[in-house]
PDB file of C-alpha atoms and ligand atoms in Angstrom:
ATOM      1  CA  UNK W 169       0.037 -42.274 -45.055  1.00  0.00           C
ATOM      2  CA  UNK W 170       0.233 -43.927 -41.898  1.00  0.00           C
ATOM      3  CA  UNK W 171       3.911 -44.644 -42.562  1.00  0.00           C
ATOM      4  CA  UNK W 172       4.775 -41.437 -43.064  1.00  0.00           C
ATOM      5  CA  UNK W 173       3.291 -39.588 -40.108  1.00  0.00           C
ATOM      6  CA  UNK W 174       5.077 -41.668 -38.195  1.00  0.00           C
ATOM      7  CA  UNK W 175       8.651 -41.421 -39.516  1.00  0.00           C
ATOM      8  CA  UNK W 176       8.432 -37.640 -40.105  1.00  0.00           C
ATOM      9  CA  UNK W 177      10.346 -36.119 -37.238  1.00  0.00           C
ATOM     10  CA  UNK W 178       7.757 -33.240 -35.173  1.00  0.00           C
ATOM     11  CA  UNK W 179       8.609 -29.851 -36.392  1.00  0.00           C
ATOM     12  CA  UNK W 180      10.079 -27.904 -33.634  1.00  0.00           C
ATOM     13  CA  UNK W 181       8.624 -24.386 -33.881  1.00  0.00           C
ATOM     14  CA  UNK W 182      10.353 -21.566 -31.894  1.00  0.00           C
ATOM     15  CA  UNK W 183       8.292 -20.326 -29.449  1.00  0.00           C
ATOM     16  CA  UNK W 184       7.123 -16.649 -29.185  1.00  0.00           C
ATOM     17  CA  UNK W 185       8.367 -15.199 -26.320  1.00  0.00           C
ATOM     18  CA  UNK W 186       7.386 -11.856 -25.677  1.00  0.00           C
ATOM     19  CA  UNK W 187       9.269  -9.653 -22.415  1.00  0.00           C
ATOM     20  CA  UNK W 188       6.115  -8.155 -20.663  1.00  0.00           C
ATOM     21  CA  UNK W 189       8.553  -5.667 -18.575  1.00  0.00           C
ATOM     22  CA  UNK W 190      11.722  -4.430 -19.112  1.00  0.00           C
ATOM     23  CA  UNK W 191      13.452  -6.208 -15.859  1.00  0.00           C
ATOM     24  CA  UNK W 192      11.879  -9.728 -15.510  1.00  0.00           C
ATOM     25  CA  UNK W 193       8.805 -11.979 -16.958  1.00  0.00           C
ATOM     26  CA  UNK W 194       7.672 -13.118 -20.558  1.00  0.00           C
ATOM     27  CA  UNK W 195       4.889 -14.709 -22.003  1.00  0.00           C
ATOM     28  CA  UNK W 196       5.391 -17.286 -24.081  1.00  0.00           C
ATOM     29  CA  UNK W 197       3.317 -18.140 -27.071  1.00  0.00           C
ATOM     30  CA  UNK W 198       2.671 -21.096 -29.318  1.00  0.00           C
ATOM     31  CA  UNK W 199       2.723 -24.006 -27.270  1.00  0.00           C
ATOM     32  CA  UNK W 200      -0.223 -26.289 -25.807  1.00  0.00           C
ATOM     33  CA  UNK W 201       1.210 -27.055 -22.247  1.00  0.00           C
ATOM     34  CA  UNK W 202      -1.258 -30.331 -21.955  1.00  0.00           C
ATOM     35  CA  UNK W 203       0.399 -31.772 -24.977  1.00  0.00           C
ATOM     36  CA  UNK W 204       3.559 -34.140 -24.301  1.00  0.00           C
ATOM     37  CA  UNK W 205       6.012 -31.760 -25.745  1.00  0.00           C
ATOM     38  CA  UNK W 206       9.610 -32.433 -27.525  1.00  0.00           C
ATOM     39  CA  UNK W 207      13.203 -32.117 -25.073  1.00  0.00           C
ATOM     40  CA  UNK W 208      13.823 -29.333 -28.031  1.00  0.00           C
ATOM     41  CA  UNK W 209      10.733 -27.319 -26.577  1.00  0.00           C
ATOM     42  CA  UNK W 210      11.344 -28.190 -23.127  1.00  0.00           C
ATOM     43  CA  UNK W 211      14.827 -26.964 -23.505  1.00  0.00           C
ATOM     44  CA  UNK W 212      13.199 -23.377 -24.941  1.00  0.00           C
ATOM     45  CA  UNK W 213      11.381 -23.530 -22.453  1.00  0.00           C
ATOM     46  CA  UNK W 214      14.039 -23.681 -19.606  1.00  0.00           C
ATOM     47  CA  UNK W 215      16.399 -21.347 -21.383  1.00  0.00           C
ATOM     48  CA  UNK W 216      13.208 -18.797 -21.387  1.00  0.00           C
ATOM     49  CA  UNK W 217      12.861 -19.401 -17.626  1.00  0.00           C
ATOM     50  CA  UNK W 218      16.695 -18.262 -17.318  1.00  0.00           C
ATOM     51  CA  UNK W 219      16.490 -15.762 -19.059  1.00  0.00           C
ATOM     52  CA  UNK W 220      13.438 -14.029 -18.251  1.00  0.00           C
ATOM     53  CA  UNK W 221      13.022 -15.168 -14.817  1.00  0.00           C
ATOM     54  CA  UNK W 222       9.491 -15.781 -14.704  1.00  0.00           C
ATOM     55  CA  UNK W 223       7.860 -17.032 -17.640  1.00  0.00           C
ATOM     56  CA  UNK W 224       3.795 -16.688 -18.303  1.00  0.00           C
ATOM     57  CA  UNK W 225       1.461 -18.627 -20.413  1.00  0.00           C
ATOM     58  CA  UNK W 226      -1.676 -17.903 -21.462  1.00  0.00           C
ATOM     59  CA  UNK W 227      -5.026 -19.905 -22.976  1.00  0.00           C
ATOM     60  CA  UNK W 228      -3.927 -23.390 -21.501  1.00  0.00           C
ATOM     61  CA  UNK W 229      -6.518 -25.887 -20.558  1.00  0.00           C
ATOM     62  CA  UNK W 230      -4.356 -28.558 -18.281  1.00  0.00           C
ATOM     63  CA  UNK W 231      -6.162 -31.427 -16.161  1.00  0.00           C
ATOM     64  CA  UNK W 232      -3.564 -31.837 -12.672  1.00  0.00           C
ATOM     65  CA  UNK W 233      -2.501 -34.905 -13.993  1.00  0.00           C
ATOM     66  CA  UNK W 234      -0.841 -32.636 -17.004  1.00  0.00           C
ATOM     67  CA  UNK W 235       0.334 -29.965 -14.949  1.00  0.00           C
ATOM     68  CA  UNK W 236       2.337 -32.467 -12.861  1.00  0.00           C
ATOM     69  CA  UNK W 237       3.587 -34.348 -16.237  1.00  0.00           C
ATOM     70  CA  UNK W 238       4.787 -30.361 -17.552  1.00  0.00           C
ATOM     71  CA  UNK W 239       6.194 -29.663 -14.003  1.00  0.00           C
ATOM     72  CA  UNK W 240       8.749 -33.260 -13.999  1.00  0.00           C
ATOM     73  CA  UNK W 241      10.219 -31.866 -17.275  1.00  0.00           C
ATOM     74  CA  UNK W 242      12.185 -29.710 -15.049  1.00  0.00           C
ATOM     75  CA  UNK W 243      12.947 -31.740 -12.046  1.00  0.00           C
ATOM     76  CA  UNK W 244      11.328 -33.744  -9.458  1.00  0.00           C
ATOM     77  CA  UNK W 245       7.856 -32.336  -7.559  1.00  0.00           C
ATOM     78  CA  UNK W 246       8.069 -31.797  -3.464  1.00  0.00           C
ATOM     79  CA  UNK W 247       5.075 -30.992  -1.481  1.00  0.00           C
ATOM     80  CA  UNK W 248       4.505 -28.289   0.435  1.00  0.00           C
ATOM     81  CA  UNK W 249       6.074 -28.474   3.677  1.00  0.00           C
ATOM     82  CA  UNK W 250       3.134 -27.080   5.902  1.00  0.00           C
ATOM     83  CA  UNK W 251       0.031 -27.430   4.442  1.00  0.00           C
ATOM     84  CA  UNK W 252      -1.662 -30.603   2.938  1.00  0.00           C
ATOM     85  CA  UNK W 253      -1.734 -31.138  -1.153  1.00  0.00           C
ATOM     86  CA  UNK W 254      -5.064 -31.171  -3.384  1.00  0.00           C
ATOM     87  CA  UNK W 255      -7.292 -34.510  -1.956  1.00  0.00           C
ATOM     88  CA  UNK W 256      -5.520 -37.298  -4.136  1.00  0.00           C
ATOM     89  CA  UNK W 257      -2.914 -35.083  -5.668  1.00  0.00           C
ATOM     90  CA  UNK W 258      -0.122 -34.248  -2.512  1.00  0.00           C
ATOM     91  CA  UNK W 259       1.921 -32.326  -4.773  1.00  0.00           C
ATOM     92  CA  UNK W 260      -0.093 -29.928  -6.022  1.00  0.00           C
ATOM     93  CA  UNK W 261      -1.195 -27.299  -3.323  1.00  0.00           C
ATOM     94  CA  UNK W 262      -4.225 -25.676  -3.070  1.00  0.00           C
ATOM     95  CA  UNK W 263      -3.467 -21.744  -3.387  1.00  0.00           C
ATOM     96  CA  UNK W 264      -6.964 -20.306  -2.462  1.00  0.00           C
ATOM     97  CA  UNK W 265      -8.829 -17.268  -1.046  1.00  0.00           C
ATOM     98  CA  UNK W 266     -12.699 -17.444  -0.213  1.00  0.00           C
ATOM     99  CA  UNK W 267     -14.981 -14.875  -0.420  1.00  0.00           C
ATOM    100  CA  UNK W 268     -15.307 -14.566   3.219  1.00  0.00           C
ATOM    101  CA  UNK W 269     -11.330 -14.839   3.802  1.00  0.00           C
ATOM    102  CA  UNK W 270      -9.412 -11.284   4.397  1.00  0.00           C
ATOM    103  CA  UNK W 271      -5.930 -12.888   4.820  1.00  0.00           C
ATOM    104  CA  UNK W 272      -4.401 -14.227   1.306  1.00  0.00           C
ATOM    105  CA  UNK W 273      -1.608 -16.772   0.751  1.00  0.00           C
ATOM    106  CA  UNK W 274       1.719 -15.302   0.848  1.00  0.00           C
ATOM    107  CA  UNK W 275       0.539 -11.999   0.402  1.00  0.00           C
ATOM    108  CA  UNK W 276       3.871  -9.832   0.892  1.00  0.00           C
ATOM    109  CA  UNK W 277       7.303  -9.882  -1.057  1.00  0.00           C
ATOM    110  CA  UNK W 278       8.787 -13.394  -0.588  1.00  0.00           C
ATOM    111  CA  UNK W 279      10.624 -16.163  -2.109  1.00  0.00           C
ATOM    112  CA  UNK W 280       9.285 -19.266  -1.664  1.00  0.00           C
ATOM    113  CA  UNK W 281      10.151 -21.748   1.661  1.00  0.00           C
ATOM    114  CA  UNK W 282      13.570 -20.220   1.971  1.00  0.00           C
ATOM    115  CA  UNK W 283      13.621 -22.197   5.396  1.00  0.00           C
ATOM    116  CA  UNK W 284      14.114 -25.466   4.271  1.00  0.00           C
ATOM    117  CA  UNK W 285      17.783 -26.641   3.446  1.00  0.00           C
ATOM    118  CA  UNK W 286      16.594 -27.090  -0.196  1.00  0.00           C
ATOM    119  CA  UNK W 287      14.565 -24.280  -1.275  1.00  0.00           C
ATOM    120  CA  UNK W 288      12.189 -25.027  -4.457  1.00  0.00           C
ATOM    121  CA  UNK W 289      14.002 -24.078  -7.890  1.00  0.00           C
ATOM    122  CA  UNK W 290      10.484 -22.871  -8.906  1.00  0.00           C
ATOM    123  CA  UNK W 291       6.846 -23.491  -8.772  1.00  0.00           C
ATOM    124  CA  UNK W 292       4.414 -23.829 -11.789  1.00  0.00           C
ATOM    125  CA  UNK W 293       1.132 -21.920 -10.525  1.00  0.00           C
ATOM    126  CA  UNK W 294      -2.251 -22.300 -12.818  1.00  0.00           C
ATOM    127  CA  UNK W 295      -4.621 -20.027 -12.172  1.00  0.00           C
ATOM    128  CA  UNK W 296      -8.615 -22.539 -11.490  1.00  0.00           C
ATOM    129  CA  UNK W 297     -11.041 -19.694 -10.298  1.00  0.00           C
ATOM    130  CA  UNK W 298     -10.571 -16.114 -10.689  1.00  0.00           C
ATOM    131  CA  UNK W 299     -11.900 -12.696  -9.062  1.00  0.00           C
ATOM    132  CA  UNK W 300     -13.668 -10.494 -11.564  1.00  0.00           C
ATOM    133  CA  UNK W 301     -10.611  -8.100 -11.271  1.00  0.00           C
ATOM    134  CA  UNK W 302      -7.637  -7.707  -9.193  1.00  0.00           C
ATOM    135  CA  UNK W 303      -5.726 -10.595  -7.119  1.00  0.00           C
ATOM    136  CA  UNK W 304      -2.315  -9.916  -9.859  1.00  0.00           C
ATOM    137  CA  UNK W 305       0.810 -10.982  -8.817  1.00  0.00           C
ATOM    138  CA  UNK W 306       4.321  -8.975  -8.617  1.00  0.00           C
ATOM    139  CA  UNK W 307       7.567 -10.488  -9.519  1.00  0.00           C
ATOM    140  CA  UNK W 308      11.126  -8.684  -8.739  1.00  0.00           C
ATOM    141  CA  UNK W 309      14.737 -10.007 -10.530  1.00  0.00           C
ATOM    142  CA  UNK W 310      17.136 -10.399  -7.581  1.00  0.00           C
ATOM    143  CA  UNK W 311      19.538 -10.407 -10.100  1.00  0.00           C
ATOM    144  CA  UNK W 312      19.150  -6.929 -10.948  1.00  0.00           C
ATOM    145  CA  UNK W 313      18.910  -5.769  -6.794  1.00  0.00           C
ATOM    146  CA  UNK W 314      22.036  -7.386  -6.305  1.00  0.00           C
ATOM    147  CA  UNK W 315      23.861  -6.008  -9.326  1.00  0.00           C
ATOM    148  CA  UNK W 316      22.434  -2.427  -8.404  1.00  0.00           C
ATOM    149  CA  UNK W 317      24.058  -2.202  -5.110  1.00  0.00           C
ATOM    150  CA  UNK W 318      27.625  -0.539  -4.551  1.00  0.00           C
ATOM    151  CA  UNK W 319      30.572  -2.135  -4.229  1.00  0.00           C
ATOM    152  CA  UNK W 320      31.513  -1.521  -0.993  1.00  0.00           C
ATOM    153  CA  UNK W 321      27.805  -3.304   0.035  1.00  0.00           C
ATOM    154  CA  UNK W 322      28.811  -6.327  -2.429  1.00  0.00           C
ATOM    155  CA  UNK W 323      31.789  -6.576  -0.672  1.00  0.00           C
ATOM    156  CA  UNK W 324      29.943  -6.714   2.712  1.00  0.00           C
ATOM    157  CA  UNK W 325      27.538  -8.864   2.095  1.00  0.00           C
ATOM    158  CA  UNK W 326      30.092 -11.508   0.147  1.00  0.00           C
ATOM    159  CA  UNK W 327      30.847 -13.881   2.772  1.00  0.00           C
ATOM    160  CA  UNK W 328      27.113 -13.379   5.077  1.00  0.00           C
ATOM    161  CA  UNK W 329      24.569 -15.705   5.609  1.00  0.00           C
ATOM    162  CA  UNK W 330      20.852 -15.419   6.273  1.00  0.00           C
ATOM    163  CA  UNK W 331      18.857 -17.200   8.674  1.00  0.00           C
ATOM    164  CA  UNK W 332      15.216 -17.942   7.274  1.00  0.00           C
ATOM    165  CA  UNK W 333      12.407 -19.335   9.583  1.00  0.00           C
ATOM    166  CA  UNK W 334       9.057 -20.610   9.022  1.00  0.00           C
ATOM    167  CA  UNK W 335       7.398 -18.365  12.132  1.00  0.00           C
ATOM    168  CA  UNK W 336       7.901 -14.418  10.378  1.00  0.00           C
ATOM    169  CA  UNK W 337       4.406 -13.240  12.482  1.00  0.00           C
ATOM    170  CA  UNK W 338       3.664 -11.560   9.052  1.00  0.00           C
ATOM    171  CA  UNK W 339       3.773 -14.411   6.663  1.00  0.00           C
ATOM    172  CA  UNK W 340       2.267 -16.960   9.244  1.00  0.00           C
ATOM    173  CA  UNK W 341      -0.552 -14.401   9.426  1.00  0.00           C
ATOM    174  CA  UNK W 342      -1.283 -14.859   5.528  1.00  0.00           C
ATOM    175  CA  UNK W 343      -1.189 -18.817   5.920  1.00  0.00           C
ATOM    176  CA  UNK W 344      -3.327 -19.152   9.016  1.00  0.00           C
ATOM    177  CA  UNK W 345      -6.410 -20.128   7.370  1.00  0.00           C
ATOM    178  CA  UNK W 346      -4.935 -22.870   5.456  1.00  0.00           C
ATOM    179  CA  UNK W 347      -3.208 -23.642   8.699  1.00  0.00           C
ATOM    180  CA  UNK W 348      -6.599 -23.681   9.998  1.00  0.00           C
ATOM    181  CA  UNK W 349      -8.342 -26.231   7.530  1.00  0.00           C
ATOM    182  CA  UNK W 350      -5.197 -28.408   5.946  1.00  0.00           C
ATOM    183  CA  UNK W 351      -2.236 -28.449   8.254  1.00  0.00           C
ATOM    184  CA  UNK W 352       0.004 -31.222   7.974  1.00  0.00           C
ATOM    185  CA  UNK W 353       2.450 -29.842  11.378  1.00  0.00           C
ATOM    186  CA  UNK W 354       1.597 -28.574  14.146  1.00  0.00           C
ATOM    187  CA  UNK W 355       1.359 -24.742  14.678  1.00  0.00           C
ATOM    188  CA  UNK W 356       4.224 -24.483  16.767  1.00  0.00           C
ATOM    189  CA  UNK W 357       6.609 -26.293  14.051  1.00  0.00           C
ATOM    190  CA  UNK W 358       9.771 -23.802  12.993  1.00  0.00           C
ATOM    191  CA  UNK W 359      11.736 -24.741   9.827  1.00  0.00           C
ATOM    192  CA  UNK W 360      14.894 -22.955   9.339  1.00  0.00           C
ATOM    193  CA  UNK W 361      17.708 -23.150   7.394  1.00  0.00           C
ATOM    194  CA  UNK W 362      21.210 -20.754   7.140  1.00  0.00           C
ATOM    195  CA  UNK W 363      21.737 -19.523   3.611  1.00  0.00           C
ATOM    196  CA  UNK W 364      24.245 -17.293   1.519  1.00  0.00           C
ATOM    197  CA  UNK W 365      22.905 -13.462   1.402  1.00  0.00           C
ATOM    198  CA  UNK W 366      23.989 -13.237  -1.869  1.00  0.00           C
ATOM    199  CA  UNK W 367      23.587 -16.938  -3.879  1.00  0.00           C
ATOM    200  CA  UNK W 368      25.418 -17.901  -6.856  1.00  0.00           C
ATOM    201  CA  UNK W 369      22.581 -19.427  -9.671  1.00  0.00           C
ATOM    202  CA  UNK W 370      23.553 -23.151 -10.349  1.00  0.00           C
ATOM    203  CA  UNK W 371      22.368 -23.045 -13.873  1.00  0.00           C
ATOM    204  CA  UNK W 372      23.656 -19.073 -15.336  1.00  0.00           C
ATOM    205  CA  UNK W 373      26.402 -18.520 -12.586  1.00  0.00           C
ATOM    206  CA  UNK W 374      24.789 -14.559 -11.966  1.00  0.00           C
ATOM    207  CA  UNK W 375      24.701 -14.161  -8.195  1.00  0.00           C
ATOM    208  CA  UNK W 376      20.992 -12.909  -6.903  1.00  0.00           C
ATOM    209  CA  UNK W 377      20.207 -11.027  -3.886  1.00  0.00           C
ATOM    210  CA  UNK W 378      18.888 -14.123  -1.506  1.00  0.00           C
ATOM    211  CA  UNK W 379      17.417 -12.141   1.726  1.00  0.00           C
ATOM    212  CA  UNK W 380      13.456 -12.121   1.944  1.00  0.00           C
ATOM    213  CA  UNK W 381      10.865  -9.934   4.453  1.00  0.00           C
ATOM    214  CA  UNK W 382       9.358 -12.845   4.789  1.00  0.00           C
ATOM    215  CA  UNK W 383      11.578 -15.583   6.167  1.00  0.00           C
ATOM    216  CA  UNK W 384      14.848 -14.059   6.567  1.00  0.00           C
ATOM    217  CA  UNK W 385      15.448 -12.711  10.411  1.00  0.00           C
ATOM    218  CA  UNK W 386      19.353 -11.825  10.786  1.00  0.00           C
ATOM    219  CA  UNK W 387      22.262 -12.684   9.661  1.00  0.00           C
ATOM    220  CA  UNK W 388      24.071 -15.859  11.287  1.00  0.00           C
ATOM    221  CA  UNK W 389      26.414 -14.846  14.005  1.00  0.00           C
ATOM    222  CA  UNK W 390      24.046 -11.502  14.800  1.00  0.00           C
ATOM    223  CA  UNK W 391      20.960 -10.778  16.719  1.00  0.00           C
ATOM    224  CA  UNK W 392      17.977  -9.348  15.353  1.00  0.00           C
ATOM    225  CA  UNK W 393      18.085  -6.070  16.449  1.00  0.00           C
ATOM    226  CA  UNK W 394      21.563  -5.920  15.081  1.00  0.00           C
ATOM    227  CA  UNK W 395      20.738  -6.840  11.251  1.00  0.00           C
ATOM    228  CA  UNK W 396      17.398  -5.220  11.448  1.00  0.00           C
ATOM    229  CA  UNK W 397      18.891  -1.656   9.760  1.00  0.00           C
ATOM    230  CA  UNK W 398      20.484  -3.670   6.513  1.00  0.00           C
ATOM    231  CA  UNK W 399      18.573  -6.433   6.216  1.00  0.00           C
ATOM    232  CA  UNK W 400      15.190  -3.518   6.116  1.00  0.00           C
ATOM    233  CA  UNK W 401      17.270  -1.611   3.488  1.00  0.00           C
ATOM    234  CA  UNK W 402      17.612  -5.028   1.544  1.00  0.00           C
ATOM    235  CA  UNK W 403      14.165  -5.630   1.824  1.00  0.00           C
ATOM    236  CA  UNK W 404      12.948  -2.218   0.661  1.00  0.00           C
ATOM    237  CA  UNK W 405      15.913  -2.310  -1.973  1.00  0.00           C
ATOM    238  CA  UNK W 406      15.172  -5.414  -4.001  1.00  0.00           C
ATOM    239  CA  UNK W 407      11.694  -4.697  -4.705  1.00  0.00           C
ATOM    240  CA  UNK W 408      11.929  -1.658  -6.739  1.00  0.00           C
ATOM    241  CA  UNK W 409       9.185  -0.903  -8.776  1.00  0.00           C
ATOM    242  CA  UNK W 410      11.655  -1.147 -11.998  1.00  0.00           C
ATOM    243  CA  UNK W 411      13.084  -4.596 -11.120  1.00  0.00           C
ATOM    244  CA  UNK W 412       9.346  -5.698 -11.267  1.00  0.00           C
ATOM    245  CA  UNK W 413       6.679  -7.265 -13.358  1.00  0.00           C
ATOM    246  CA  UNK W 414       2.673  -7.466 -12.409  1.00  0.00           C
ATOM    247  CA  UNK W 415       1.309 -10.019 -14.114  1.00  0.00           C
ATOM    248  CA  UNK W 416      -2.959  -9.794 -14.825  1.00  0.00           C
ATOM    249  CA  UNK W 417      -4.301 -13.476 -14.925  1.00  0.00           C
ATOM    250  CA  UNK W 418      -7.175 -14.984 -17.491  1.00  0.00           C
ATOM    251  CA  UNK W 419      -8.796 -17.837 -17.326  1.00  0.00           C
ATOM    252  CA  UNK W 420      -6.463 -20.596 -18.370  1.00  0.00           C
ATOM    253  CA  UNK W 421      -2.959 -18.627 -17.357  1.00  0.00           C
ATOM    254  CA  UNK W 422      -0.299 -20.255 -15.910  1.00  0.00           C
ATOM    255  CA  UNK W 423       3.225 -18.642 -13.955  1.00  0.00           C
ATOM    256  CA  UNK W 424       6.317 -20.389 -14.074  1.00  0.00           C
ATOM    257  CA  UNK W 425       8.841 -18.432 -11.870  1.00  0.00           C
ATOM    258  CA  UNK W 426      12.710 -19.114 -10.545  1.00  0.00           C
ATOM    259  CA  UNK W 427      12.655 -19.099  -6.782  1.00  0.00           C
ATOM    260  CA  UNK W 428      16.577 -18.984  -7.179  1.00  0.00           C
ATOM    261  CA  UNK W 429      16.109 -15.665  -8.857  1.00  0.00           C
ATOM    262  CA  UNK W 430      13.290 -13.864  -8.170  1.00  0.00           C
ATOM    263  CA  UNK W 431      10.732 -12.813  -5.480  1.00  0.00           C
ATOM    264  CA  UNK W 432       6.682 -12.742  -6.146  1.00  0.00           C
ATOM    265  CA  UNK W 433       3.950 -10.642  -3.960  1.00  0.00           C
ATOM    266  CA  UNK W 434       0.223 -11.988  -4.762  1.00  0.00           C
ATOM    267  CA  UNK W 435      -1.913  -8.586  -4.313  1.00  0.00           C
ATOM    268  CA  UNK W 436      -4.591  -8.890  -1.697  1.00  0.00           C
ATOM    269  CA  UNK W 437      -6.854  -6.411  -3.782  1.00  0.00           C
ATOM    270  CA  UNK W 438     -10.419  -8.780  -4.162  1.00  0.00           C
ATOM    271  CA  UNK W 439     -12.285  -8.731  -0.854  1.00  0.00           C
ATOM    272  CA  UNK W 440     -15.182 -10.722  -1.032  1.00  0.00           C
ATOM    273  CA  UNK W 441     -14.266 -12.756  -4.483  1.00  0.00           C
ATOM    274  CA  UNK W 442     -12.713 -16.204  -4.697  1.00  0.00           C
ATOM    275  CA  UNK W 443      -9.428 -17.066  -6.268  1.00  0.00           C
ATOM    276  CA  UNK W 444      -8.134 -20.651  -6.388  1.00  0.00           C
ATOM    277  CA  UNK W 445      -4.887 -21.172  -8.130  1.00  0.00           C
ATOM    278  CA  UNK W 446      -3.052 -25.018  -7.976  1.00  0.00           C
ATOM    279  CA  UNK W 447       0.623 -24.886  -7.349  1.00  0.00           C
ATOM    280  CA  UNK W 448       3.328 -27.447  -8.839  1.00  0.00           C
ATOM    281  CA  UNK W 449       6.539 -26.999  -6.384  1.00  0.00           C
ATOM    282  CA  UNK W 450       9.799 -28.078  -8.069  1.00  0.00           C
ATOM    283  CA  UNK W 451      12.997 -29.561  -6.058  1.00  0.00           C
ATOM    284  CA  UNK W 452      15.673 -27.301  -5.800  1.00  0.00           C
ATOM    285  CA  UNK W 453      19.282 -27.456  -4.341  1.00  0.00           C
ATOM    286  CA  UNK W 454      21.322 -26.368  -1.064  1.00  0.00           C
ATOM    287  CA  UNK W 455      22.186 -22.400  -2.164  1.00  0.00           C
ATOM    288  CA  UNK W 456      25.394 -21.695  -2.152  1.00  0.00           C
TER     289      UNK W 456
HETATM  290  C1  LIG M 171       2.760 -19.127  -4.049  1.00  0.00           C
HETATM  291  C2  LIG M 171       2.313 -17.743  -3.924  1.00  0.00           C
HETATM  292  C3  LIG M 171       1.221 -16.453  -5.599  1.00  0.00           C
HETATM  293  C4  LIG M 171      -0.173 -16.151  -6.076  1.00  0.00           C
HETATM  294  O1  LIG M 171       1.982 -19.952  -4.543  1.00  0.00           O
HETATM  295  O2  LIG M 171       3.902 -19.425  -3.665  1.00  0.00           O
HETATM  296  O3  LIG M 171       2.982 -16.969  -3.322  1.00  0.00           O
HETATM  297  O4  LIG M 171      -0.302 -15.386  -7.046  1.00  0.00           O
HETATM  298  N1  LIG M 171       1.205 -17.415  -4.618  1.00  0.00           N
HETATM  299  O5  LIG M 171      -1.128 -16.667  -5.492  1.00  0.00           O
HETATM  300 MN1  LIG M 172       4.987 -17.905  -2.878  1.00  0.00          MN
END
């Protein structure tokens, strides 16, 4: 008996995936994410994530130490670049509101740490402690805003690149508290980084809308003021209720989104509840 459960190969089940809108985001069903799974589910796994953009699990029960083994499937794990890790694990970051807090983490439309030369391919986020309702969060396919524009706008953007910083007043104001308690630079640090306006995904080839309200500033080689009027249009563009997904979390859910590809907004909607999610960064590449 023993000799045969060990030479009979695993059986690779397809997974369930299931589209939860009809631009971007599925869950995915029938796999236990603290198991060591199979390259053959791994690579569903990833081809979900291209395909759907952001891909959601649901029922897991994963210590740290097997949300970090999930997360090197897909590449190597970077730490946050402003805020200290979870004591004894730097990679994973603490993603919290307290009860008293009135300021959440990242609250507005972003993609992730677009200032840094090598912007994260995608973060893993498990949800620890939940409010008794609200606190979703919002994904948008940047695919889709970028194939929605006109032509002539294609053709305009083509050859522009963004500037990003780390020092938007609006998203420093929703990190200030961690700022406050965990820092790991000082307050006056400014990460930026110049990047294509409209990027070209390394793994399907689609080009995606890369501007963000909450990093990107102008366009390199204009002031401000100057790319304020396009860059606002962008902004309000790409986040179209119908290139969207709002995703409710349980106990025991888990997000796995494409920074390359997509945008997320965590709603600020649970004053006086706590929400505590741990977040699994993933290396990405210089955009191009
Ligand atoms: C993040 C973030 C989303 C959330 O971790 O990058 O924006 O739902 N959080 O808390
Ligand atoms: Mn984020």
């Amino acid at each position: 008996m023993a000799q045969l459960a060990k030479t009979a190969s695993p059986a690779t089940n397809a997974l369930d995936i299931r589209p939860v809108a009809g631009a971007v985001g599925a869950e995915i069903f029938g796999v236990d994410l603290s198991q060591e799974l199979n390259d053959e589910t791994i690579a569903q796994i990833r081809g979900a994530l291209l395909e759907h953009l952001v891909i959601f699990f649901r029922d897991q029960d994963i210590t740290p130490e097997q949300h970090l083994a999930f997360a090197r499937r897909f590449g190597d794990t970077v730490e946050y670049p402003l805020v200290k890790g979870v004591e004894g694990y730097p990679d994973i970051m603490l993603v919290i509101k307290h009860e008293h807090e009135t300021v959440n983490f990242g609250g507005l439309w972003h993609s992730d740490t677009t200032y840094l030369e090598k912007p994260p391919m995608g973060s893993i986020l498990v949800a620890r402690e939940l409010p008794p309702y609200g606190g979703d969060t919002l994904f948008a396919n940047m695919y889709m805003a970028y194939e929605t524009l006109s032509d002539g706008l294609k053709e305009l953007l083509a050859p522009l690149r963004g500037v990003s910083v780390s020092n938007r007043p609006r998203v420093s104001e929703t990190r200030q508290e961690r700022m406050a308690d965990s820092a790991k630079v000082t307050p006056e640090t400014v990460l930026t980084a110049v990047h294509p306006v409209v990027r070209t995904h390394p793994e399907t080839g689609r080009k995606a809308l890369y501007v963000n309200g909450a990093h990107t500033i102008r366009f390199d080689g204009m002031s401000e003021a100057e790319s304020a009027p396009l860059l606002d249009y962008l902004f309000k563009h790409q986040t179209r209720p119908e290139f969207t997904c709002r995703f409710r979390w349980e106990p025991g859910s888990i997000a796995f989104w494409d920074n390359r590809a997509t945008q997320h907004n965590p709603i600020n909607d649970y004053h006086g509840f706590k929400r505590v999610m741990h977040r699994i960064t993933i290396a990405g590449e210089i955009p191009e």
